[in-house]
PDB file of C-alpha atoms and ligand atoms in Angstrom:
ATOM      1  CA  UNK A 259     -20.215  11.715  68.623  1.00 96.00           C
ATOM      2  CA  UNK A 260     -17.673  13.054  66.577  1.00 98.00           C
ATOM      3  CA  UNK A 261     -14.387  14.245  67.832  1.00 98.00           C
ATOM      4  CA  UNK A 262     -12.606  17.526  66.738  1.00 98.00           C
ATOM      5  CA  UNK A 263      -8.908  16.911  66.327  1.00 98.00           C
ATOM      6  CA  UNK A 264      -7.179  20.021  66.650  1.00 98.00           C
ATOM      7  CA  UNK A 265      -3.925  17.677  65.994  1.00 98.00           C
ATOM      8  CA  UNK A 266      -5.053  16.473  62.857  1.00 98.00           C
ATOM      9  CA  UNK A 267      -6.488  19.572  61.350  1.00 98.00           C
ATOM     10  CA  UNK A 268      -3.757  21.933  62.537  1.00 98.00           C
ATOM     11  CA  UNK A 269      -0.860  19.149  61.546  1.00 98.00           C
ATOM     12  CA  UNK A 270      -2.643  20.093  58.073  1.00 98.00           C
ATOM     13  CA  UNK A 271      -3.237  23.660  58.414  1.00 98.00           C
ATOM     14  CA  UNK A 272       0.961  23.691  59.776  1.00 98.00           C
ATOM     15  CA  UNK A 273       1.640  21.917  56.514  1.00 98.00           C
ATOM     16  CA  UNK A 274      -0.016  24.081  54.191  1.00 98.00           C
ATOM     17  CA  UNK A 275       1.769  27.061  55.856  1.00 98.00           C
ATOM     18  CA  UNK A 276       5.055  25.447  55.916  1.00 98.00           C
ATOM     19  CA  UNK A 277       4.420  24.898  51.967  1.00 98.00           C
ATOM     20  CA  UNK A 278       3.243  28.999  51.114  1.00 98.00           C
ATOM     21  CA  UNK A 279       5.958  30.161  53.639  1.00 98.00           C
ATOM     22  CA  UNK A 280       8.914  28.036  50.987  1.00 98.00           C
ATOM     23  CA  UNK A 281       7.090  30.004  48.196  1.00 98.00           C
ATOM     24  CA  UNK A 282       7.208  33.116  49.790  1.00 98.00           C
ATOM     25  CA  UNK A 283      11.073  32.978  50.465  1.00 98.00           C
ATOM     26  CA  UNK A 284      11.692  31.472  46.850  1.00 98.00           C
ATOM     27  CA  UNK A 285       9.684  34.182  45.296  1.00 98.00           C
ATOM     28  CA  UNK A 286      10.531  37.072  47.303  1.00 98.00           C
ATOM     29  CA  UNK A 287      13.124  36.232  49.771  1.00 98.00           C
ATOM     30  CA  UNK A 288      10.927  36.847  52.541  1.00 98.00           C
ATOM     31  CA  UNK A 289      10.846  35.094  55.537  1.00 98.00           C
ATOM     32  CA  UNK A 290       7.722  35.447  57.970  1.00 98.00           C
ATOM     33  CA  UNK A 291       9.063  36.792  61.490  1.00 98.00           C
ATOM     34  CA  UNK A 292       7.624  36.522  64.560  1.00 98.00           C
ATOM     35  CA  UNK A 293       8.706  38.639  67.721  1.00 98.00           C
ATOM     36  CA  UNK A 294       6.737  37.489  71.030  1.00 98.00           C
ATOM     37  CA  UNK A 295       7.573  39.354  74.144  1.00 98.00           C
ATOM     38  CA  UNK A 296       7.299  37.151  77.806  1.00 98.00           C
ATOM     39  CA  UNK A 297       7.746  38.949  81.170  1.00 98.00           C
ATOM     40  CA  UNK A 298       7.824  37.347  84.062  1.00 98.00           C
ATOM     41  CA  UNK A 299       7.892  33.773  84.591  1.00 95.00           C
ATOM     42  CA  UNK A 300       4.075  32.510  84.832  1.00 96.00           C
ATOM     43  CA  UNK A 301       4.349  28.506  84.139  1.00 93.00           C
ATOM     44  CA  UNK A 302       1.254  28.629  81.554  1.00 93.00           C
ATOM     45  CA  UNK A 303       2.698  31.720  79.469  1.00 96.00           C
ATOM     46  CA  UNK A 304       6.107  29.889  79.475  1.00 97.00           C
ATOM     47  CA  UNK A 305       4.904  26.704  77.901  1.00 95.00           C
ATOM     48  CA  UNK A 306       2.367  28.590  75.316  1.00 96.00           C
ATOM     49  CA  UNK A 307       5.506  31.044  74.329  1.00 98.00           C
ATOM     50  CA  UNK A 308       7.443  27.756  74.345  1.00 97.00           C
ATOM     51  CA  UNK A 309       5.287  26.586  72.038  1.00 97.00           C
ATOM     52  CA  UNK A 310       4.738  29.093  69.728  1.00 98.00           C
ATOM     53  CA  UNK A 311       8.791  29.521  68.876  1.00 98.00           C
ATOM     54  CA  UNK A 312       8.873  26.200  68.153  1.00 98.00           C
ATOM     55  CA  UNK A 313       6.158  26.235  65.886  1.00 98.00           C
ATOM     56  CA  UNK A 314       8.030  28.961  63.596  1.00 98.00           C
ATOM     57  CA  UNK A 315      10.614  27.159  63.678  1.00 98.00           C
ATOM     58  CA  UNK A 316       9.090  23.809  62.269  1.00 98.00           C
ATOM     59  CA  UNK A 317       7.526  26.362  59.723  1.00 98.00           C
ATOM     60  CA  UNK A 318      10.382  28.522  59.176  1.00 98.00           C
ATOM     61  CA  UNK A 319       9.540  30.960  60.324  1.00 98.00           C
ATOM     62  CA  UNK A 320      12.313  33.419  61.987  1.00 98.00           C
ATOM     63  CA  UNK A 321      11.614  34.283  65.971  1.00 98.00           C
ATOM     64  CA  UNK A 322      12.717  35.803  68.339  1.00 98.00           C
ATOM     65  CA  UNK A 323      11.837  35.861  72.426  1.00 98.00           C
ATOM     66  CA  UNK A 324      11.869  38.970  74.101  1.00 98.00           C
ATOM     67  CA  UNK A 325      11.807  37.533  78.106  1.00 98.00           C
ATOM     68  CA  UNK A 326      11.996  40.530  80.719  1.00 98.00           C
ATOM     69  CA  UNK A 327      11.892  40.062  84.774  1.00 98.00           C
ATOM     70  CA  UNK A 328       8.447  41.206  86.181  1.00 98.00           C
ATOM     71  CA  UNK A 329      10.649  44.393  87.109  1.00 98.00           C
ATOM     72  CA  UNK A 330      10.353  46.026  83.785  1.00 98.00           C
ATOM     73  CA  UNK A 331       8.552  49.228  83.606  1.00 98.00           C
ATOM     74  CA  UNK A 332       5.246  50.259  81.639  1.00 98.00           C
ATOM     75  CA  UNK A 333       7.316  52.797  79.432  1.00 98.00           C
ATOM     76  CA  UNK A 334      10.395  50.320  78.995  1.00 98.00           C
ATOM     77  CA  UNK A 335       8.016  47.802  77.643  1.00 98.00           C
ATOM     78  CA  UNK A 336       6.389  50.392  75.551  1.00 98.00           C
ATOM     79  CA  UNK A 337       9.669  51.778  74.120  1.00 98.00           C
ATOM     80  CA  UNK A 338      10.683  47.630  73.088  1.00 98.00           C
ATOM     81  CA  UNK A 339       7.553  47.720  71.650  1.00 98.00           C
ATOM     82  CA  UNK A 340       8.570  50.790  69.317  1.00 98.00           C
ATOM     83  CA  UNK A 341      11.718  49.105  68.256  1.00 98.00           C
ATOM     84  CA  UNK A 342      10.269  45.917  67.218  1.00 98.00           C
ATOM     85  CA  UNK A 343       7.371  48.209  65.362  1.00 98.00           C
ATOM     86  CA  UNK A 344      10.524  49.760  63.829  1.00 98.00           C
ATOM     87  CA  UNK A 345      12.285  46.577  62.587  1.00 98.00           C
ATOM     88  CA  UNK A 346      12.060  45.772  58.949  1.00 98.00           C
ATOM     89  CA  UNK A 347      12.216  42.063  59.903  1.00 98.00           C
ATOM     90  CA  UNK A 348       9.847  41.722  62.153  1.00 98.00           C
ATOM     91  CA  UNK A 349       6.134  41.069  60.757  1.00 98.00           C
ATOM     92  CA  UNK A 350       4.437  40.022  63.664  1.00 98.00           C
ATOM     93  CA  UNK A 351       4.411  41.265  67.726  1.00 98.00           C
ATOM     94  CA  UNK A 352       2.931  39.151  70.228  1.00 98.00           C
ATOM     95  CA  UNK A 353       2.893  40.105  73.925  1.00 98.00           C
ATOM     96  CA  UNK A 354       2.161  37.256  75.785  1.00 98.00           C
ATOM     97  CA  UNK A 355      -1.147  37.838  78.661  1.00 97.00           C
ATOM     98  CA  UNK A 356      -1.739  38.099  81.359  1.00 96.00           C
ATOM     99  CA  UNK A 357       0.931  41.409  82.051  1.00 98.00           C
ATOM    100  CA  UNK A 358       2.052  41.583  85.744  1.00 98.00           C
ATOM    101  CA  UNK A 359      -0.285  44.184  87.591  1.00 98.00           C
ATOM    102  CA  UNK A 360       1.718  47.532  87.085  1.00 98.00           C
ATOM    103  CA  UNK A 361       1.641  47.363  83.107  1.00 98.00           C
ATOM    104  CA  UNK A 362      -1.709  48.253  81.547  1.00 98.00           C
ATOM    105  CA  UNK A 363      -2.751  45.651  78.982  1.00 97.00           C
ATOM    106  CA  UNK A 364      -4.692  48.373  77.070  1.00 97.00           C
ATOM    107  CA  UNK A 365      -1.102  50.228  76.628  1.00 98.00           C
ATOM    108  CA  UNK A 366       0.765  47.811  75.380  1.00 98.00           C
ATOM    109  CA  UNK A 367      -1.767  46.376  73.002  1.00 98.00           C
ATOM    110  CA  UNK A 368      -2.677  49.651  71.323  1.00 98.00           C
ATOM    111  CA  UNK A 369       1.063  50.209  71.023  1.00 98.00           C
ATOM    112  CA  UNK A 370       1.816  47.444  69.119  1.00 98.00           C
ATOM    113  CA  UNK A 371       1.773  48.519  65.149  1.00 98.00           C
ATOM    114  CA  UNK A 372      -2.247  47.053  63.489  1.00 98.00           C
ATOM    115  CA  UNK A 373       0.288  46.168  60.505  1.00 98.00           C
ATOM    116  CA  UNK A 374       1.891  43.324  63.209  1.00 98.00           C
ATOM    117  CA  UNK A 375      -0.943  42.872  64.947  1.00 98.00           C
ATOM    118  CA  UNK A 376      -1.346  38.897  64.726  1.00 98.00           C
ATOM    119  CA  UNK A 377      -2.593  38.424  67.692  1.00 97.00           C
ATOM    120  CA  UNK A 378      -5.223  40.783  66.544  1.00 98.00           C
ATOM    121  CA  UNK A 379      -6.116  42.610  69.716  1.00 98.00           C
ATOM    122  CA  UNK A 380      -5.655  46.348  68.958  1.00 98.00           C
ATOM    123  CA  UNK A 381      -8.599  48.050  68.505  1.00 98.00           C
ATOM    124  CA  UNK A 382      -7.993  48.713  65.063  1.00 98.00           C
ATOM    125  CA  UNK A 383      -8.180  44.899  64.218  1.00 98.00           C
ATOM    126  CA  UNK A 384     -11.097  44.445  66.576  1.00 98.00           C
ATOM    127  CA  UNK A 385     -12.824  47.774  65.146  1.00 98.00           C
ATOM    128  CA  UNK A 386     -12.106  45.659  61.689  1.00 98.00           C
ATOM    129  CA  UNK A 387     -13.779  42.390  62.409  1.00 98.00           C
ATOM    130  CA  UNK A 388     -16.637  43.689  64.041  1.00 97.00           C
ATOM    131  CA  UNK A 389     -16.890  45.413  60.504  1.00 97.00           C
ATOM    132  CA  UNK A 390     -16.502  42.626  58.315  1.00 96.00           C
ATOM    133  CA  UNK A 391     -13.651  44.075  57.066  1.00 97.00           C
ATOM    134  CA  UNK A 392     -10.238  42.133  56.354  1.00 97.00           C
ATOM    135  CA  UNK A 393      -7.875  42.132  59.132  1.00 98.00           C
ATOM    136  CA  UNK A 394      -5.902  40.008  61.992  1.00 98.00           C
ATOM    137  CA  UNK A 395      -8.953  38.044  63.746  1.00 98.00           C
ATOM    138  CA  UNK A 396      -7.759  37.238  67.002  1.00 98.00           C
ATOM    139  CA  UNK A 397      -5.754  33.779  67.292  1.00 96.00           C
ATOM    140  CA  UNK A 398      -8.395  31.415  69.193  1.00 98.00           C
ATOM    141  CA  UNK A 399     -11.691  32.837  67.966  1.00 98.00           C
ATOM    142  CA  UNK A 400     -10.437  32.089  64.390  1.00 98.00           C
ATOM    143  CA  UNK A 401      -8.707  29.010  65.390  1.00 98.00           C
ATOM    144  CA  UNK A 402     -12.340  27.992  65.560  1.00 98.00           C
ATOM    145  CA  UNK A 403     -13.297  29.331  63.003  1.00 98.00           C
ATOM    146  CA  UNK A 404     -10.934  27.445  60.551  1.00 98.00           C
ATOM    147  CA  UNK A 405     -11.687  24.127  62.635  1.00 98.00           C
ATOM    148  CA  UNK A 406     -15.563  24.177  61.936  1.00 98.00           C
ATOM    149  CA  UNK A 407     -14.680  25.146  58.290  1.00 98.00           C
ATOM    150  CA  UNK A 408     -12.421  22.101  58.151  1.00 98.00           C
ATOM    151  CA  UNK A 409     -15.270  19.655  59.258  1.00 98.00           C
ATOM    152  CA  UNK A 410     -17.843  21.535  57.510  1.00 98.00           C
ATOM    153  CA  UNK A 411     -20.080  22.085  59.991  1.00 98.00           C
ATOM    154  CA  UNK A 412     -22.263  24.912  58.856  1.00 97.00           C
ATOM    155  CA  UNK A 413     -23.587  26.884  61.812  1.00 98.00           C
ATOM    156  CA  UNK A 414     -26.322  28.691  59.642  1.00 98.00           C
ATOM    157  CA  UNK A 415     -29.354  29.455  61.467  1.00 98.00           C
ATOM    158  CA  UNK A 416     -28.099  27.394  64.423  1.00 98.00           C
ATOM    159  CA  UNK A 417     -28.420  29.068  68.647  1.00 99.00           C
ATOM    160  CA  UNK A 418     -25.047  29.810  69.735  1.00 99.00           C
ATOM    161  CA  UNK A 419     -24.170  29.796  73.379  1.00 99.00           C
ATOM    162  CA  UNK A 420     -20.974  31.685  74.078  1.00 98.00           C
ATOM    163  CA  UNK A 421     -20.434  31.276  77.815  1.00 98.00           C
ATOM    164  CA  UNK A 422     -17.364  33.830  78.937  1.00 98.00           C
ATOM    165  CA  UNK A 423     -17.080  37.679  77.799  1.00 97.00           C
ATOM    166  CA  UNK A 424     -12.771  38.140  77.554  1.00 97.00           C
ATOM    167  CA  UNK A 425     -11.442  40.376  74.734  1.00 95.00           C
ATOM    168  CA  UNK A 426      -9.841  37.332  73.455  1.00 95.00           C
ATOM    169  CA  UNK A 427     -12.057  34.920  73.113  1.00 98.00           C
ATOM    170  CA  UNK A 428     -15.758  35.161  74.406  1.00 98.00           C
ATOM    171  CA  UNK A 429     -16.310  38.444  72.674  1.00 98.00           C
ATOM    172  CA  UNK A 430     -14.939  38.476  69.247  1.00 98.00           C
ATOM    173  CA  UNK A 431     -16.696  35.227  69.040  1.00 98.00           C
ATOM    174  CA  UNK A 432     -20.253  36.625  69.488  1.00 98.00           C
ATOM    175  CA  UNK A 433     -19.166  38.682  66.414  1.00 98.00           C
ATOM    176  CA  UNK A 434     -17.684  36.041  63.809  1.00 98.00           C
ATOM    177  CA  UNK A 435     -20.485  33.550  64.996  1.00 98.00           C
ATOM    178  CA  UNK A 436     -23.303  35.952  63.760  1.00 98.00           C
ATOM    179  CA  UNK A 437     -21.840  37.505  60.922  1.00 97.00           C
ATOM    180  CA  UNK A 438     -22.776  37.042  57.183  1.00 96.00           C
ATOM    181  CA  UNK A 439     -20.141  34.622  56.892  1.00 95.00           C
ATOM    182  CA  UNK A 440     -19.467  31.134  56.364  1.00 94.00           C
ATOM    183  CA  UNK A 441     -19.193  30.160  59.114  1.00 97.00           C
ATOM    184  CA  UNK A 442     -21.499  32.445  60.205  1.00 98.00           C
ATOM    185  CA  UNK A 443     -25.060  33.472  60.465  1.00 98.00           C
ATOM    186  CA  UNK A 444     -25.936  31.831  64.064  1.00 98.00           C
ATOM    187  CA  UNK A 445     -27.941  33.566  66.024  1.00 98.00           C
ATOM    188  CA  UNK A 446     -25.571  33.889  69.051  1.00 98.00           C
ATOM    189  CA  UNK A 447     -26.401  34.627  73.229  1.00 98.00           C
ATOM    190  CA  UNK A 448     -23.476  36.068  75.098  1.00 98.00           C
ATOM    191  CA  UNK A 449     -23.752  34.518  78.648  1.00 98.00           C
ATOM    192  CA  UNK A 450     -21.483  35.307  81.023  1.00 96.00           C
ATOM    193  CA  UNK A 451     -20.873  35.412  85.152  1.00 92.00           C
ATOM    194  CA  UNK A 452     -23.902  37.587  85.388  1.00 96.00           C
ATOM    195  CA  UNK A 453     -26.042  35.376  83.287  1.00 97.00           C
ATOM    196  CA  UNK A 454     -29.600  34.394  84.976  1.00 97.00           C
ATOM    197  CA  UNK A 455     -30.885  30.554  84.105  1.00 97.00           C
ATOM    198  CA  UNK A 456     -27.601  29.793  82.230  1.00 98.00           C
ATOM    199  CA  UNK A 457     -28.642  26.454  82.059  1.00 98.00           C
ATOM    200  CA  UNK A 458     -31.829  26.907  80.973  1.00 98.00           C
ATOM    201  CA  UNK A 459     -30.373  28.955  78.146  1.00 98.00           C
ATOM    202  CA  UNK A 460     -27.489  26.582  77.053  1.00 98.00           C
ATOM    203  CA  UNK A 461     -30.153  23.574  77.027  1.00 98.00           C
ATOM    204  CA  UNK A 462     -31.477  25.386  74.136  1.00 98.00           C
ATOM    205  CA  UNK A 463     -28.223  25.786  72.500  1.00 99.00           C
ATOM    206  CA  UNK A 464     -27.179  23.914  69.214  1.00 99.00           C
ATOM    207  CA  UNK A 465     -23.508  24.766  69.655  1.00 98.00           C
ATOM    208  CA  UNK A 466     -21.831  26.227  72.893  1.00 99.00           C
ATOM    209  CA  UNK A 467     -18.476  27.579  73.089  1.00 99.00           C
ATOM    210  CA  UNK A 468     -17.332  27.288  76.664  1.00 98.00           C
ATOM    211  CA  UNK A 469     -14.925  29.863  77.422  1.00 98.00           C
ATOM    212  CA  UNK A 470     -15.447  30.969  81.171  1.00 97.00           C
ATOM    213  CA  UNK A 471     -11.852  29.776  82.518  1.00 96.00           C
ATOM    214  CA  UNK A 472     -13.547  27.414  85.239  1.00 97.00           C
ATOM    215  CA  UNK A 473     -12.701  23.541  84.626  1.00 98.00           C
ATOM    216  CA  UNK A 474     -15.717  20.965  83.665  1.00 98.00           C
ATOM    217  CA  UNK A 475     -18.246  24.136  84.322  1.00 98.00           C
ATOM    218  CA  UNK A 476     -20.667  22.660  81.667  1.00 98.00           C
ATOM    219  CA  UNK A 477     -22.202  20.203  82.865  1.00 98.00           C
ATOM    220  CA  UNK A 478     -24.123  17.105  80.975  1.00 98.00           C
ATOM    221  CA  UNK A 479     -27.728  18.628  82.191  1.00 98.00           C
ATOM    222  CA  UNK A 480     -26.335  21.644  80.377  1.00 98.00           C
ATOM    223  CA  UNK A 481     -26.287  20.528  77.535  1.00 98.00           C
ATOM    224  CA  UNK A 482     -29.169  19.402  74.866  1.00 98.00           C
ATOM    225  CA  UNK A 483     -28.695  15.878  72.894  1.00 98.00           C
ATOM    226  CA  UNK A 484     -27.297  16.476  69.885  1.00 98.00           C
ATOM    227  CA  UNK A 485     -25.440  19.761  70.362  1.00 98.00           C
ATOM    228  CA  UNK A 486     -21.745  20.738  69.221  1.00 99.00           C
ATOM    229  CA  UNK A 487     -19.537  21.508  71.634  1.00 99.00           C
ATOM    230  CA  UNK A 488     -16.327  23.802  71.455  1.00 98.00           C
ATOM    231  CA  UNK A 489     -14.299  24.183  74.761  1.00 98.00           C
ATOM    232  CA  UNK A 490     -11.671  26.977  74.968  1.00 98.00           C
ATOM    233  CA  UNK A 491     -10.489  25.869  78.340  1.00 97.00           C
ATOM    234  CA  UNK A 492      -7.224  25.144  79.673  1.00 96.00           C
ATOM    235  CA  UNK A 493      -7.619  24.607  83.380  1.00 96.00           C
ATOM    236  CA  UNK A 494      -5.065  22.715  85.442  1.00 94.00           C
ATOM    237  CA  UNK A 495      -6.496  19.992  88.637  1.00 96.00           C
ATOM    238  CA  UNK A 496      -5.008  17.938  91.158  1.00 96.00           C
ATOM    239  CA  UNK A 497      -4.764  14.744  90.215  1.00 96.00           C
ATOM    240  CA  UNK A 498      -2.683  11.920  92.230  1.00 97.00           C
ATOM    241  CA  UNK A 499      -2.443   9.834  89.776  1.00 97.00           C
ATOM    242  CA  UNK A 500       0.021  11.974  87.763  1.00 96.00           C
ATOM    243  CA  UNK A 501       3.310  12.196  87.786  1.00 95.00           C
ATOM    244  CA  UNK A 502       3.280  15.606  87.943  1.00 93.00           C
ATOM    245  CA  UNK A 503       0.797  16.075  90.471  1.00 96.00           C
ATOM    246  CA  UNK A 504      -2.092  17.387  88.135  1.00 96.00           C
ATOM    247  CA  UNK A 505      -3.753  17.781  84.568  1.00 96.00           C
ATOM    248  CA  UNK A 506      -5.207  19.701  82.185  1.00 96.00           C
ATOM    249  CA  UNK A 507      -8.811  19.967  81.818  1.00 97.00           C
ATOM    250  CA  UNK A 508     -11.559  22.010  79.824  1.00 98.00           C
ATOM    251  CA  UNK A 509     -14.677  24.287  80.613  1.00 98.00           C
ATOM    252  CA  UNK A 510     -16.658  21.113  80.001  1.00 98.00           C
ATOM    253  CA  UNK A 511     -16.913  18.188  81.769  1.00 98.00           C
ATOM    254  CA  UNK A 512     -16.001  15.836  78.756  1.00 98.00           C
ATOM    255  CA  UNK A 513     -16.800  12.787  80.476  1.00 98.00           C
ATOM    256  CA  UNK A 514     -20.395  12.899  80.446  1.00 98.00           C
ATOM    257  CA  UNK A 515     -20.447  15.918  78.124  1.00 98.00           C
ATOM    258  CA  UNK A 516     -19.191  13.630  75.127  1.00 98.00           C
ATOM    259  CA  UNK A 517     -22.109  11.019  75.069  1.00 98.00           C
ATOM    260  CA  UNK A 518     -24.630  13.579  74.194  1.00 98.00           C
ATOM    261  CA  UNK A 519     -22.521  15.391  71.486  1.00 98.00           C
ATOM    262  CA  UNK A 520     -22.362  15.286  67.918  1.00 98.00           C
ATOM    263  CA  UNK A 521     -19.281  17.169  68.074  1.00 98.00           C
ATOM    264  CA  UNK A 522     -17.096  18.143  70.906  1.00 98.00           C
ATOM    265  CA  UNK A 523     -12.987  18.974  70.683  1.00 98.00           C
ATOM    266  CA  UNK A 524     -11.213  17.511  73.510  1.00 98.00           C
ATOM    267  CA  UNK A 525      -8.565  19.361  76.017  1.00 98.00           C
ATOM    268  CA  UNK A 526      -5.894  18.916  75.325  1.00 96.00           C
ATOM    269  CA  UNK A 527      -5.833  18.295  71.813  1.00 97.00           C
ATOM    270  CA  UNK A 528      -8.017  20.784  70.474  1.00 98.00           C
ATOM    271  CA  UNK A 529      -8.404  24.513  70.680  1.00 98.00           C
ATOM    272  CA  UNK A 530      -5.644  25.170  71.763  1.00 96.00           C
ATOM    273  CA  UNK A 531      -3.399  23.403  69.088  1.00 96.00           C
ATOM    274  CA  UNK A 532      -5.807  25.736  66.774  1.00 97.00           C
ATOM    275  CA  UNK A 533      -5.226  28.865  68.000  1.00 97.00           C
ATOM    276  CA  UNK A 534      -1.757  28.253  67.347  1.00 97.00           C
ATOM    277  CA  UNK A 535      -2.205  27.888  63.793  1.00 97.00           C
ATOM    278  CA  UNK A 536      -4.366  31.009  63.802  1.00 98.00           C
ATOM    279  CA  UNK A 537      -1.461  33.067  64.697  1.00 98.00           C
ATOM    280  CA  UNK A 538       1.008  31.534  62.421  1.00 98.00           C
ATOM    281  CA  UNK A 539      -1.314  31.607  59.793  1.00 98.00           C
ATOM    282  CA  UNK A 540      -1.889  35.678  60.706  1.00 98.00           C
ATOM    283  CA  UNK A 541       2.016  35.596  61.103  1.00 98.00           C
ATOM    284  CA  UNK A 542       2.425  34.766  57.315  1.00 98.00           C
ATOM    285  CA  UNK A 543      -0.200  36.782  56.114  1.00 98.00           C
ATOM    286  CA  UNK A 544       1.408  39.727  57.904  1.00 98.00           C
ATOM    287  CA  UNK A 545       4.690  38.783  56.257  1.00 98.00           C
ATOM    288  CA  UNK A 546       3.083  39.194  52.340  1.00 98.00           C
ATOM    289  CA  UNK A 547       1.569  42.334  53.144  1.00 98.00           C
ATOM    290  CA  UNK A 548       5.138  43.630  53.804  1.00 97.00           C
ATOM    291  CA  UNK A 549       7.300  43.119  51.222  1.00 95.00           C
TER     292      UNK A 549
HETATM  293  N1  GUN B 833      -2.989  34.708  76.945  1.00 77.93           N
HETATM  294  C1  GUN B 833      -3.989  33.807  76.853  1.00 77.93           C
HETATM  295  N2  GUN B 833      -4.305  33.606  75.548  1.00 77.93           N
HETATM  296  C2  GUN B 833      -3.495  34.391  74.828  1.00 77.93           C
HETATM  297  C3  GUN B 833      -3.342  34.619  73.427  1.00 77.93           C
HETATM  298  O1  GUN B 833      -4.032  34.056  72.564  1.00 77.93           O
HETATM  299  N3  GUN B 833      -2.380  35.519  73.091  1.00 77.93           N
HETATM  300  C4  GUN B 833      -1.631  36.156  73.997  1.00 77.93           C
HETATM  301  N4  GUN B 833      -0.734  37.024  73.556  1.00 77.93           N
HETATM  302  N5  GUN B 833      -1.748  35.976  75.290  1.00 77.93           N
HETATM  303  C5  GUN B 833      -2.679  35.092  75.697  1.00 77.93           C
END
């Protein structure tokens, strides 16, 4: 079993970044900028907006943090949206999810200029990907992406199980996993909450990609000898033995999961350091197609 080490490959993804970004500004003066927008005060979105300032800054990258009480309106979000569309500076919007209950997510996404999109949600960027065409692939999915590439693990021919349907995640992978691509060319099966004999599906799977959002859901009798394993989850549990009172774990149940892997990313420590690199990486492509 081989581990994935989102901390090694996106330390090196980060430096190669850091490296085109002090090109960038020599040769052009431009300086990537990224604009991420927080409302409310969810724990999770706090440490993940946290942690995306901080990268720019270690890349330097200019930033800025938008934080509004859960009070704001729909059309007050919308109309900070505009100005930040507006701004010369700023190359790419993020709005952090999940939105409190009276704001649309829909809205706000397909407000947000395609041109900034590095989050790649709006529909233009999905319409894009699901075309093959060049755009903003959304952060995690090709977080993924760019982690498989890194250990060359071609995918070719392979059964991918994609357990979990989101926008974000579960569905844009079903697309990048299947197209004529490297990587590419599985031949994917979207399960989801619906699914029928789910295990009896993901036992035939060469690679699963576990993002359903409920912790250590796949199981070892899941999971066929041999198979790669990418888990998307971030899922916090009680645990006593914690200072704080709990920890984070994935979709899969690692533990007994990890014996029967070739590959398998851990939690923490792997998607989720990716995904960040997908959007700074997006962030600086953004920024060249500006000046
Ligand atoms: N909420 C959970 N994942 C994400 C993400 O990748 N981007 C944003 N903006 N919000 C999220």
């Amino acid at each position: 079993m081989q581990l994935l080490d989102g901390a090694a490959v996106s330390a090196q993804l980060k430096s190669q970044i850091k490296k085109e970004t002090e090109e960038l500004k020599a040769k052009t003066g431009k300086v990537p900028h990224l604009a991420a927008i927080l409302v409310g005060n969810n724990p999770a979105s706090e440490a993940y907006v946290a942690s995306k300032v901080r990268t720019c800054e270690e890349l330097g990258f200019g930033s800025t943090l938008l934080r509004f009480d859960t009070s704001i309106t729909e059309q007050q979000l919308l109309d900070e949206i505009d100005n930040l569309n507006a701004d010369d500076k700023i190359d790419g919007i993020l709005v952090q999810l999940p939105l409190p209950e009276h704001i649309s997510d829909d809205k706000v996404i397909n407000k947000i200029d395609p041109t900034k999109d590095v989050d790649g949600f709006h529909p233009i960027s999905l319409g894009k990907m699901l075309l093959g065409h060049k755009t903003f692939l959304p952060a995690t999915p090709y977080g993924i992406m760019l982690m498989l590439e890194h250990y060359n693990i071609d995918v070719t021919g392979m059964h991918c199980v994609i357990i979990g349907r989101s926008n974000i995640v579960g569905t844009p992978m079903t697309i990048l996993m299947s197209r004529n691509a490297k990587p590419g060319n599985a031949t994917v099966t979207m399960c989801h909450s619906k699914t029928k004999n789910l295990k009896e599906i993901t036992q035939t799977a060469d690679i699963i990609i576990a993002a359903i959002g409920r912790p250590k859901y796949v199981t070892a009798d899941m999971v066929k000898e041999g198979a790669i394993i990418i888990d998307v989850g971030i899922n916090r549990i009680p645990d006593a033995t914690k200072k704080s009172g709990s920890r984070l774990v994935g979709d899969v149940d690692f533990e007994n999961v990890a014996p029967k892997a070739s590959y398998i990313t851990p939690v923490p420590g792997g998607v989720g350091l990716m995904t960040i690199g997908g959007l700074m990486k997006n962030t600086l492509e953004a920024a060249k197609q500006h000046i």
